Coordinates of C-alpha atoms and ligand atoms in Angstrom, one line a residue:
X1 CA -7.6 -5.3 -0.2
X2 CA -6.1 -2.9 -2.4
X3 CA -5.0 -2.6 -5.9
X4 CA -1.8 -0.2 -7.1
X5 CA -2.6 0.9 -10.4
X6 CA 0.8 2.0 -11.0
X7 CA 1.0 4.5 -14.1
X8 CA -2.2 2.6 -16.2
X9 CA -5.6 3.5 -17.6
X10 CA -7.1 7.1 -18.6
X11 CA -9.7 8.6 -16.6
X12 CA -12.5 6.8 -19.1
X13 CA -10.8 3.6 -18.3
X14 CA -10.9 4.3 -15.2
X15 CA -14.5 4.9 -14.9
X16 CA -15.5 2.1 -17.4
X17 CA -13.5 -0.1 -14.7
X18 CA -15.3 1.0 -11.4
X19 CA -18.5 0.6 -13.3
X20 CA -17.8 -3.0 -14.0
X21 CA -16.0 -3.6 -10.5
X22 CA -18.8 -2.6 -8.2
X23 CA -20.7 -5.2 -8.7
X24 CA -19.0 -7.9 -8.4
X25 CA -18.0 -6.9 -4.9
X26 CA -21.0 -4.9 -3.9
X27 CA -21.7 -7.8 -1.2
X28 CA -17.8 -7.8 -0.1
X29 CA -17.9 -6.4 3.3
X30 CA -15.4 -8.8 4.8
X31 CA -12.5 -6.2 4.1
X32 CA -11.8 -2.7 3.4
X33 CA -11.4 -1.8 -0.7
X34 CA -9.4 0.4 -2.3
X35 CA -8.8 1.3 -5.7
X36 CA -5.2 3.8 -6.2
X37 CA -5.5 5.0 -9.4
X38 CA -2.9 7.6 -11.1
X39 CA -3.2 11.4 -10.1
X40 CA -5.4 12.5 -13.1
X41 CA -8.3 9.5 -12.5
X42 CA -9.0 10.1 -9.4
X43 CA -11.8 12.5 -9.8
X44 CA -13.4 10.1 -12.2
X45 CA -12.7 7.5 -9.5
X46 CA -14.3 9.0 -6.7
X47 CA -17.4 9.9 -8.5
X48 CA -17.6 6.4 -10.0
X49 CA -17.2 5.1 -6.3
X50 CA -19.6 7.6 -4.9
X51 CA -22.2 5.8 -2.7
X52 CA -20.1 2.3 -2.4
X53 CA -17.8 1.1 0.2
X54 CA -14.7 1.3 -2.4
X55 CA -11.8 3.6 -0.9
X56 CA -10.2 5.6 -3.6
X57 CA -6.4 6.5 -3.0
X58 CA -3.7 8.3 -4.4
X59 CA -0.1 6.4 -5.2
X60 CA 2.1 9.4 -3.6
X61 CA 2.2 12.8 -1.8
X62 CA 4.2 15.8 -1.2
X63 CA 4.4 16.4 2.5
X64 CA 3.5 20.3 1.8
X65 CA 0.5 22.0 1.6
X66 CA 0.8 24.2 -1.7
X67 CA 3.5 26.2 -2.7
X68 CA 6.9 26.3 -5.7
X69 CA 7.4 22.3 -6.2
X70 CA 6.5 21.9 -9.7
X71 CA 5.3 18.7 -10.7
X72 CA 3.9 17.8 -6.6
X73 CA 0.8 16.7 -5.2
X74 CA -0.2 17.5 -1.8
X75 CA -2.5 15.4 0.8
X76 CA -4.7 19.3 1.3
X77 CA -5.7 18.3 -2.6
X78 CA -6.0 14.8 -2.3
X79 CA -8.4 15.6 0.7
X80 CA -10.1 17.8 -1.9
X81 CA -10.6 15.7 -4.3
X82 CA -12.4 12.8 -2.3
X83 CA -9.5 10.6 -1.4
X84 CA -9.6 8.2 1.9
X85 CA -6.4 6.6 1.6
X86 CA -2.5 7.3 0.2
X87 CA 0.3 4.8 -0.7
X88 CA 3.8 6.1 0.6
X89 CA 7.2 4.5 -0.2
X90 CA 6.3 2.2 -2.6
X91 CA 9.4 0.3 -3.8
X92 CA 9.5 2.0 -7.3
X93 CA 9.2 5.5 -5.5
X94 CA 12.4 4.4 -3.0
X95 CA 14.3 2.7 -6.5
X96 CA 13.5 5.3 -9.4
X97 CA 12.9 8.4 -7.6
X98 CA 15.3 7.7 -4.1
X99 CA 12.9 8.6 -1.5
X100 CA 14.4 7.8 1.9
X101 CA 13.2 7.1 5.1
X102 CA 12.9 11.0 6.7
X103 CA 10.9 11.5 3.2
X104 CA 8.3 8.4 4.6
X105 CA 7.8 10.7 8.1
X106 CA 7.0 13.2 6.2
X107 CA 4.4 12.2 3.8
X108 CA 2.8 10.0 6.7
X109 CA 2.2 13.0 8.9
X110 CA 1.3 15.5 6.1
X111 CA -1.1 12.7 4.7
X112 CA -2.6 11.9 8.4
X113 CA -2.8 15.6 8.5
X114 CA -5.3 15.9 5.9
X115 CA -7.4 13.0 6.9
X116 CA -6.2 10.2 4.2
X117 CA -5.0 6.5 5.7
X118 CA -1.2 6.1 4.7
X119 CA -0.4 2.6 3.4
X120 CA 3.3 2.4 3.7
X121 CA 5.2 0.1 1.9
X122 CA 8.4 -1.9 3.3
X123 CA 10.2 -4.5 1.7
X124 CA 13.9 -6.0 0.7
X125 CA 15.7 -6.1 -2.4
X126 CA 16.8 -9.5 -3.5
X127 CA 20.2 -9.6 -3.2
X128 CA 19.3 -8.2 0.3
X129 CA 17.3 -11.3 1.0
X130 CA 20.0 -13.5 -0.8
X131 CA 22.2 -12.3 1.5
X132 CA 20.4 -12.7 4.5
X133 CA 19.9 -9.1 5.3
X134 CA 15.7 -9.4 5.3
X135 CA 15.3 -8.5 8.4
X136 CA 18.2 -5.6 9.2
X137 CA 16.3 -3.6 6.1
X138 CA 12.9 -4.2 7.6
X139 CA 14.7 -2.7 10.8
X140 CA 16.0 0.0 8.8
X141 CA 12.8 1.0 7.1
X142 CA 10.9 0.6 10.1
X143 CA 13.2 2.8 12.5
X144 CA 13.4 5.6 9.8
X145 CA 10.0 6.1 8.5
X146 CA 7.9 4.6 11.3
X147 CA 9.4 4.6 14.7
X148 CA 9.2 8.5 14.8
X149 CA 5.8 8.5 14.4
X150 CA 3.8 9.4 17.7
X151 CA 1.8 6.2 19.1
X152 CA -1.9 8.1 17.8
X153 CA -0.2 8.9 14.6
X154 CA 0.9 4.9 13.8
X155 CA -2.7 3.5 15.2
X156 CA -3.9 5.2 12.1
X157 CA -1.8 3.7 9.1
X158 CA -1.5 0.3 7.3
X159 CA 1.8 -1.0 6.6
X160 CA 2.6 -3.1 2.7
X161 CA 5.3 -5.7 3.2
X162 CA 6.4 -5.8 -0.7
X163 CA 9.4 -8.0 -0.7
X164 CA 10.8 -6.3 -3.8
X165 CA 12.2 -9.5 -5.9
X166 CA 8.0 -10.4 -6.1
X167 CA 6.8 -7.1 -7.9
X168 CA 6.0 -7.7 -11.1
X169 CA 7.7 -10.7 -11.5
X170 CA 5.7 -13.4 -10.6
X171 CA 7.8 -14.8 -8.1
X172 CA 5.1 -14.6 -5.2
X173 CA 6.8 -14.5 -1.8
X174 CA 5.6 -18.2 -0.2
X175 CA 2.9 -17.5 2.1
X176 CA 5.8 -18.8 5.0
X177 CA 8.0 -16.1 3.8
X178 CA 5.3 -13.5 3.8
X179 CA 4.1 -14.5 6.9
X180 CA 7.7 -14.4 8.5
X181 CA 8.4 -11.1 7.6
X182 CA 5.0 -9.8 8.9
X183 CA 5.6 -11.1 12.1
X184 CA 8.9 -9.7 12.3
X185 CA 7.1 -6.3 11.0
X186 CA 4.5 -7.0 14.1
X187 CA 7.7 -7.7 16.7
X188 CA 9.3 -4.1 15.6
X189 CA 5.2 -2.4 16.4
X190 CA 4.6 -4.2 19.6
X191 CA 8.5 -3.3 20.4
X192 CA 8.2 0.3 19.6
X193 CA 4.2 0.9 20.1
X194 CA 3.3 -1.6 22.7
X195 CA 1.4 -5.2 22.0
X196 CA -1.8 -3.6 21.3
X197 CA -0.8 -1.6 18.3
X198 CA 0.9 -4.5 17.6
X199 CA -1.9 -6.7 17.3
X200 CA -4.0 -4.3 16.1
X201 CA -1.9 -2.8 13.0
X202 CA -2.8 -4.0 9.4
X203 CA -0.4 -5.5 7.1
X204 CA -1.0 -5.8 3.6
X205 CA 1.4 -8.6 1.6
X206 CA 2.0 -7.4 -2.2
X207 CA 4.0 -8.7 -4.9
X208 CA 2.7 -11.3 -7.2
X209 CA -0.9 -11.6 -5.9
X210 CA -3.2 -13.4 -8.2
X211 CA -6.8 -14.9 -7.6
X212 CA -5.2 -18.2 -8.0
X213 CA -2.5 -17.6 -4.9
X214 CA -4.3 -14.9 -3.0
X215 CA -6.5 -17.8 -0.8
X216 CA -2.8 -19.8 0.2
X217 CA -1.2 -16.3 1.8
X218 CA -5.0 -14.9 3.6
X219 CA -4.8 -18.3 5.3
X220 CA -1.7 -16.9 7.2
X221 CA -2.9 -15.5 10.7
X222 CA 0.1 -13.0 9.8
X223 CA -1.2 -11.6 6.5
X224 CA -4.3 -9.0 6.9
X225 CA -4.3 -8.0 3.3
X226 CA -3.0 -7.6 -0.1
X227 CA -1.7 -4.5 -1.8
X228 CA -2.4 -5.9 -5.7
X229 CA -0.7 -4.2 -8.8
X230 CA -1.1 -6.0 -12.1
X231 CA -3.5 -8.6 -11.2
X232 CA -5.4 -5.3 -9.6
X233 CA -6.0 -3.9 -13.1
X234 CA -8.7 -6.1 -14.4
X235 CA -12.0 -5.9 -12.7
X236 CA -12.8 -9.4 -12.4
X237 CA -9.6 -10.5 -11.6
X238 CA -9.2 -7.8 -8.8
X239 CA -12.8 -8.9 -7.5
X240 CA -11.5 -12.7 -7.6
X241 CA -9.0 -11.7 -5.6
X242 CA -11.4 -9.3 -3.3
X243 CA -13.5 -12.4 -2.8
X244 CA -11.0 -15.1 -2.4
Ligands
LIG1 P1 2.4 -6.8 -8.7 O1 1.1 -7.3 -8.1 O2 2.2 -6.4 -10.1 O3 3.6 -7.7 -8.5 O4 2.8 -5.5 -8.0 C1 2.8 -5.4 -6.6 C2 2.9 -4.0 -6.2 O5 3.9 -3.4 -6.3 C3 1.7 -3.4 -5.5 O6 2.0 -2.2 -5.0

């Protein structure tokens, strides 16, 4: 279960936050947790988190170490700072900022480098959906930035279907639509990677999730997780949806 935080809260929100967060799901241990603040909170994060099971990770990453890329982030100082985990290719990073798919290989193998869990996002526009193209852009996102990835490298990442018409919107996908997509996801793994990675590999839903829809889509055998942005940025609600 994780929660986007997208570009919200200082670092004193942030720590105000965890405080109140852990605990209402100090006795979660049914699932993995992790909080992805913005770059600047993260240090308040991780020591916040210190000594719980809560997973702090970073929204993005720039595939090199260090070096002349003003305004980048690398996974070497994510490591650093304490993170476990990174989101890669969320939707607003493909939209506003047009990362593409040999963009995706890269951050997944510098962030795997470094030791953080990559949780890479996939997902169709609407008009793709309208026009029946769901699955040929899930093919497409999948070929580019996953495929390449050696067999070791993809047992160690978690994929985010975010069908993008759902973020932010309110619009949850229904859990059948959610559920057909992540098995169409799990086809493409156990095609590529064989049917153990297949039914071993994690995929989160996201777009929409709220403690009052969260229970209908974990009842799908197809849905491991959820990747939570605004219903992630109130502790109680974020813990509702933790507990569901
Ligand atoms: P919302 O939960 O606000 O729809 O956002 C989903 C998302 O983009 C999580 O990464």
């Amino acid at each position: 279960m994780a929660g986007n935080w997208k570009m919200y809260k200082t670092p004193a929100e942030t720590h105000n936050y965890i405080e109140a967060f852990k605990p209402l799901v100090a006795a979660s241990t049914h699932c993995d947790i992790v909080l992805c603040p913005p770059f600047p909170n993260l240090p308040a994060a991780v020591a916040e988190a210190a000594g719980t099971t809560i997973g702090i990770g970073a929204q993005n990453l720039h595939w090199g170490k260090e070096g002349a890329v003003t305004g980048e982030v690398s996974g070497h100082m994510l490591q650093a700072v304490g993170c476990s985990h990174v989101i890669i290719a969320h939707s607003e990073r493909r939209q506003y900022f047009k990362e593409s798919e040999p963009e995706v290989v890269k951050k997944v193998e510098a962030a795997l480098e470094w030791g953080l869990t990559p949780i890479v996002c996939v997902g169709e526009l609407l008009a793709e959906r309208e026009a029946g193209r769901t699955e040929d852009v899930l093919s497409e996102q999948f070929d580019g930035g996953l495929a390449p990835l050696t067999p070791e490298q993809f047992a160690k990442i978690v994929i985010a279907y975010e069908p993008v018409w759902a973020i932010g919107t309110g619009k949850v996908a229904t859990p059948q639509m959610a559920s057909d997509a992540h098995r169409f996801i799990r086809s493409k793994v156990t095609a590529r990677f064989g049917a153990e990675a297949g039914a071993a590999v994690r995929i989160l839903y996201g777009g929409s999730v709220k403690p009052d829809n969260v229970k209908g889509l974990m009842a799908e055998e197809e849905i491991d997780g959820a990747l939570v942005g605004g219903a992630s940025l109130d502790p109680k609600s974020f813990a509702a949806i933790v507990n569901y």
